[in-house]
Coordinates of C-alpha atoms in Angstrom, one line a residue:
M1 CA 95.0 164.4 130.2
G2 CA 97.2 161.7 128.9
N3 CA 99.4 159.1 130.7
P4 CA 102.8 160.5 131.6
N5 CA 104.1 157.1 132.5
T6 CA 104.2 156.3 128.8
D7 CA 106.0 159.5 127.8
W8 CA 109.3 157.7 127.6
L9 CA 107.8 155.0 125.3
K10 CA 106.6 157.7 122.8
E11 CA 110.0 159.4 123.0
A12 CA 111.9 156.1 122.5
K13 CA 110.1 155.8 119.1
Y14 CA 111.2 152.3 118.4
G15 CA 112.8 149.3 120.2
I16 CA 113.6 145.7 119.7
S17 CA 112.3 142.4 121.2
H18 CA 113.7 138.9 121.3
H19 CA 112.1 135.5 121.5
F20 CA 115.1 134.2 123.5
L21 CA 113.4 131.0 124.5
S22 CA 114.6 127.5 125.3
N23 CA 112.6 125.9 122.5
Y24 CA 113.7 128.5 119.9
I25 CA 117.5 128.4 120.4
N26 CA 118.2 125.4 118.2
R27 CA 115.4 126.1 115.8
V28 CA 116.9 129.4 114.7
A29 CA 120.6 128.7 115.3
S30 CA 122.8 129.9 112.4
G31 CA 125.2 127.0 113.0
P32 CA 126.2 124.2 115.5
E33 CA 128.1 126.7 117.7
E34 CA 124.8 128.5 118.5
Q35 CA 122.9 125.4 119.5
W36 CA 122.0 124.2 123.0
K37 CA 123.9 120.9 123.2
D38 CA 122.8 117.8 125.0
T39 CA 125.8 118.0 127.3
E40 CA 125.0 121.5 128.5
S41 CA 122.7 122.7 131.3
W42 CA 120.3 125.6 131.0
D43 CA 122.7 127.5 133.2
D44 CA 125.5 126.8 130.7
V45 CA 123.4 128.5 128.0
I46 CA 122.5 131.6 130.0
D47 CA 126.0 132.0 131.4
G48 CA 127.4 132.4 127.9
F49 CA 125.3 135.5 127.1
D50 CA 127.6 138.5 126.7
A51 CA 125.4 141.3 128.2
A52 CA 128.0 144.1 127.6
G53 CA 128.6 143.1 124.0
Y54 CA 124.8 142.8 123.5
A55 CA 124.2 146.3 124.9
R56 CA 126.7 147.7 122.4
Q57 CA 124.8 146.2 119.5
V58 CA 121.5 147.4 120.8
A59 CA 122.9 150.9 121.0
E60 CA 124.2 150.5 117.4
S61 CA 120.6 149.6 116.3
G62 CA 119.2 152.8 117.6
A63 CA 116.6 151.0 119.8
G64 CA 115.2 153.0 122.7
F65 CA 114.1 150.0 124.6
V66 CA 114.4 146.2 124.7
L67 CA 111.5 143.8 125.2
L68 CA 112.9 140.5 126.4
T69 CA 111.1 137.2 126.8
L70 CA 111.6 136.1 130.4
G71 CA 110.1 132.8 129.6
Q72 CA 107.1 131.2 127.9
N73 CA 105.4 127.8 127.6
S74 CA 108.4 125.4 128.0
G75 CA 108.8 126.5 131.7
Y76 CA 112.5 127.7 131.3
H77 CA 113.2 131.2 132.4
L78 CA 116.2 133.6 132.2
S79 CA 116.2 134.5 135.9
P80 CA 116.0 132.9 139.3
N81 CA 112.6 132.8 141.0
A82 CA 112.2 131.2 144.4
A83 CA 108.4 131.2 144.2
Y84 CA 108.5 129.4 140.9
D85 CA 110.9 126.7 142.2
R86 CA 108.9 126.2 145.4
I87 CA 105.5 125.8 143.6
A88 CA 107.0 123.6 140.9
G89 CA 109.1 121.4 143.2
L90 CA 112.3 122.4 141.4
Q91 CA 115.9 123.2 142.4
P92 CA 117.6 126.4 141.4
G93 CA 119.0 126.2 137.9
E94 CA 116.7 123.4 136.7
R95 CA 114.2 125.7 134.9
C96 CA 115.0 129.2 136.3
S97 CA 118.7 130.0 135.6
R98 CA 120.9 130.9 138.5
R99 CA 122.2 133.9 136.6
D100 CA 119.8 136.9 136.6
L101 CA 120.2 137.7 132.9
P102 CA 117.6 140.5 132.7
M103 CA 119.3 142.3 135.6
D104 CA 122.7 142.0 133.8
I105 CA 121.1 143.3 130.6
A106 CA 119.3 146.2 132.4
D107 CA 122.6 147.2 134.0
A108 CA 124.5 146.9 130.6
L109 CA 121.8 149.0 128.8
E110 CA 121.6 151.7 131.4
P111 CA 124.7 153.7 130.3
Y112 CA 123.1 154.0 126.9
G113 CA 119.8 155.3 128.2
I114 CA 118.0 152.2 126.9
R115 CA 115.2 150.8 129.0
L116 CA 114.3 147.1 129.6
M117 CA 110.8 145.6 129.3
L118 CA 109.9 141.9 129.9
Y119 CA 107.5 139.6 128.1
L120 CA 105.7 136.8 130.0
P121 CA 102.5 134.8 129.4
V122 CA 99.7 135.9 131.8
N123 CA 99.3 132.3 132.9
P124 CA 101.9 129.6 133.9
P125 CA 103.7 127.7 131.2
H126 CA 101.3 125.1 129.7
S127 CA 103.9 122.7 128.4
A128 CA 106.4 122.5 131.3
H129 CA 107.8 119.1 132.3
Q130 CA 110.1 117.7 134.9
R131 CA 110.5 114.6 132.8
E132 CA 109.6 114.6 129.1
G133 CA 105.8 114.4 128.7
D134 CA 104.7 114.5 132.3
Y135 CA 103.6 118.2 132.4
A136 CA 104.6 118.1 136.1
V137 CA 105.4 121.8 136.3
T138 CA 102.2 122.8 134.5
K139 CA 100.2 120.6 136.9
A140 CA 101.9 122.0 140.0
F141 CA 100.4 125.4 139.1
G142 CA 97.0 123.7 138.6
Y143 CA 97.0 124.8 134.9
T144 CA 95.8 123.2 131.7
P145 CA 98.4 120.8 130.2
G146 CA 99.3 121.6 126.6
M147 CA 96.9 124.4 126.0
D148 CA 96.0 128.0 126.9
G149 CA 93.1 127.3 129.2
A150 CA 91.0 129.4 131.6
P151 CA 93.0 129.6 134.9
S152 CA 91.5 128.8 138.3
Q153 CA 91.8 131.1 141.2
E154 CA 94.5 128.9 142.6
T155 CA 96.5 129.1 139.4
Q156 CA 96.2 132.9 139.3
E157 CA 97.3 133.1 142.9
K158 CA 100.4 131.0 142.3
W159 CA 101.4 132.6 139.1
Q160 CA 100.9 136.2 140.4
A161 CA 103.2 135.4 143.3
V162 CA 105.9 134.5 140.7
I163 CA 105.3 137.7 138.8
R164 CA 105.4 139.7 142.0
E165 CA 108.8 138.3 143.0
W166 CA 110.3 139.4 139.7
S167 CA 108.5 142.8 139.8
D168 CA 109.8 143.5 143.3
R169 CA 113.4 142.5 142.4
Y170 CA 113.7 144.6 139.3
G171 CA 112.1 147.7 140.7
A172 CA 113.0 150.8 138.7
K173 CA 115.2 148.8 136.4
L174 CA 112.1 147.2 134.8
A175 CA 110.2 149.8 132.7
G176 CA 107.3 147.6 131.6
W177 CA 105.6 144.3 131.1
W178 CA 104.1 142.9 127.9
F179 CA 101.7 140.1 129.0
D180 CA 100.6 137.5 126.4
G181 CA 97.7 135.1 126.3
L182 CA 94.7 137.3 127.4
F183 CA 92.6 135.5 124.8
P184 CA 88.8 135.8 125.1
H185 CA 88.3 132.2 126.1
V186 CA 91.0 132.6 128.8
V187 CA 89.7 135.7 130.5
K188 CA 86.0 135.1 130.4
G189 CA 84.8 134.5 133.9
T190 CA 88.3 134.6 135.2
Y191 CA 90.4 137.8 134.8
D192 CA 87.4 139.8 133.6
D193 CA 85.3 139.0 136.7
P194 CA 86.0 141.6 139.4
S195 CA 84.1 139.5 142.0
N196 CA 86.9 137.0 141.8
R197 CA 89.7 137.4 144.4
Y198 CA 92.2 137.2 141.6
N199 CA 91.5 139.2 138.4
Y200 CA 92.9 141.9 136.1
G201 CA 93.3 144.2 139.1
T202 CA 95.5 141.8 141.1
L203 CA 97.5 140.9 138.1
A204 CA 98.2 144.6 137.5
E205 CA 99.2 145.1 141.2
A206 CA 101.7 142.2 140.9
A207 CA 103.1 143.6 137.7
R208 CA 103.6 147.1 139.2
S209 CA 104.9 145.9 142.5
G210 CA 108.3 147.6 143.1
N211 CA 107.6 150.3 140.6
A212 CA 104.3 152.1 140.5
N213 CA 105.2 153.8 137.2
R214 CA 105.9 150.6 135.4
I215 CA 103.8 150.3 132.2
I216 CA 101.8 147.2 131.3
T217 CA 99.7 145.8 128.5
F218 CA 97.6 142.7 128.0
N219 CA 97.7 141.0 124.6
P220 CA 94.3 139.5 123.5
G221 CA 95.7 138.2 120.2
V222 CA 97.3 138.9 116.8
E223 CA 95.9 141.9 114.8
L224 CA 93.8 143.3 117.7
T225 CA 96.0 146.4 117.6
N226 CA 94.1 149.7 118.0
A227 CA 92.2 149.2 121.2
S228 CA 92.4 149.0 125.0
Y229 CA 90.7 146.2 126.8
T230 CA 90.9 146.8 130.5
P231 CA 91.2 149.8 132.9
Y232 CA 94.7 148.7 133.8
E233 CA 96.7 149.0 130.6
D234 CA 99.1 151.8 129.6
Y235 CA 99.8 151.0 126.0
S236 CA 98.3 148.8 123.3
A237 CA 99.7 145.3 122.8
G238 CA 99.9 145.8 119.1
E239 CA 100.9 142.3 117.9
T240 CA 100.8 142.1 114.1
N241 CA 102.4 139.8 111.5
A242 CA 102.8 142.6 109.0
P243 CA 103.9 146.3 109.0
G244 CA 101.4 148.8 107.7
H245 CA 99.1 149.7 110.6
V246 CA 99.5 153.4 111.6
P247 CA 97.9 155.5 114.3
S248 CA 94.6 156.9 113.3
N249 CA 94.1 159.3 116.2
G250 CA 97.7 160.4 116.9
R251 CA 99.4 159.1 120.0
W252 CA 96.4 157.7 121.9
V253 CA 94.2 154.8 121.0
D254 CA 91.5 155.6 123.4
A255 CA 89.3 158.7 124.0
A256 CA 90.5 159.1 127.5
E257 CA 94.1 159.5 126.2
R258 CA 95.3 156.8 128.6
I259 CA 96.6 154.2 126.2
Q260 CA 99.8 154.9 124.2
Y261 CA 99.8 153.6 120.6
F262 CA 102.3 150.6 120.3
I263 CA 102.7 148.3 117.4
F264 CA 104.7 145.1 117.5
T265 CA 106.0 142.9 114.6
F266 CA 109.0 140.9 113.5
L267 CA 112.0 141.3 111.2
G268 CA 112.7 137.5 110.8
S269 CA 112.1 135.4 107.7
F270 CA 108.5 134.2 107.5
D271 CA 107.5 130.6 107.9
P272 CA 103.9 129.2 108.0
Y273 CA 104.1 128.0 111.6
W274 CA 106.2 130.5 113.5
A275 CA 105.5 133.5 111.2
G276 CA 108.8 135.5 111.7
W277 CA 108.9 135.6 115.5
G278 CA 112.5 134.9 116.7
N279 CA 113.6 133.9 113.2
K280 CA 116.9 134.7 111.5
G281 CA 117.1 136.6 108.2
V282 CA 114.8 139.3 107.0
N283 CA 111.3 139.3 105.8
F284 CA 110.6 142.9 104.7
D285 CA 112.1 145.3 102.3
T286 CA 114.3 147.8 104.3
K287 CA 113.1 150.9 102.5
E288 CA 109.4 150.0 103.0
L289 CA 110.1 149.0 106.6
T290 CA 111.9 152.2 107.4
G291 CA 109.2 154.3 105.8
W292 CA 106.5 152.6 107.9
V293 CA 108.5 153.1 111.2
K294 CA 108.9 156.7 110.4
E295 CA 105.2 157.2 109.6
V296 CA 104.2 155.6 112.9
T297 CA 106.7 157.5 115.0
D298 CA 106.0 160.8 113.2
K299 CA 102.4 160.3 114.5
E300 CA 103.8 159.7 118.1
G301 CA 103.3 156.0 118.0
S302 CA 105.9 153.5 119.2
V303 CA 107.2 150.5 117.3
C304 CA 108.7 147.3 118.5
L305 CA 110.6 145.0 116.1
D306 CA 111.3 141.4 117.0
T307 CA 114.8 140.3 116.2
K308 CA 116.8 137.1 116.6
V309 CA 119.5 137.1 119.3
N310 CA 121.6 134.0 119.8
R311 CA 122.8 132.4 123.0
F312 CA 125.9 134.6 123.1
G313 CA 123.9 137.9 122.9
Q314 CA 124.6 138.5 119.2
I315 CA 121.8 140.1 117.1
D316 CA 121.2 138.6 113.7
P317 CA 123.6 140.5 111.3
Q318 CA 121.0 141.1 108.5
Q319 CA 118.5 142.4 111.0
L320 CA 121.0 144.6 112.7
E321 CA 121.7 146.2 109.3
Q322 CA 118.0 146.9 108.8
L323 CA 117.9 148.4 112.3
K324 CA 120.8 150.7 111.5
A325 CA 119.0 151.9 108.4
I326 CA 116.0 152.7 110.5
K327 CA 118.2 154.5 112.9
A328 CA 119.7 156.6 110.2
T329 CA 116.2 157.8 109.2
I330 CA 114.6 158.1 112.6
R331 CA 117.4 159.3 114.7
G332 CA 119.1 161.4 112.0

């Protein structure tokens, strides 16, 4: 009974995530020095991230894992990918950085016993341009410009090749994937149809390539927390805009005891459009937040708290203090 591949996630108790994305950097910058300037390339931004200093701060936070955005809808990514560049007609460094930042972070976290997970949309970026407004990268993948649409078989084949390249490269260094965008209108007749050549099963195969024990989840949307949706997931996606939800059946969210309870929210200040994802500052009372994390982890659930990290690898100071308070309660 149970899923031993998720034992480490339960034992980690809580971790942190980052929306470290090209279109977030300037929006959440605390000052001009943190901004991505017009004179700089994407490589310039990624090269300035201090992985060793970052890992020290993560250890101070008490986090047992990091969930890092590899990329999202703008088409910029934190790591090289030859399949992505070939399909999109790009040169190395144009949208995928030459530096492999996740690899550097995984290596820096390893001495602390902290595991790395990666976030990625289940489909190609829907708003990725070569020149402003042309959607050339999105179109190269045969995907729907400007929206989360239902992917064709060609689109799935291309994007899963990109996922597989990263999965193979990271091997045992990558503990898990958190896949976004498995919304009902996206999966109906596409991923959920096993008669298709590309579906949930082939996506899971690409995600576990290079590490059969790697855990994965598919996110169907906000507040759809306490459920499993496919035969391929290992833990619940758990996205929520507010603390408060706690495990109702202990560690597992399914009767087969296959899906680890996982809940995922943010620390950043709330705004109407972005909620608090990736934002600086704090949104929740520290005492109430700490009490909630303790309640979830006492019931063998796992919590992920989204925090702002700047281009230099520095965690938002207010959020780091909240995390240290959680550490004092949870870790003792």
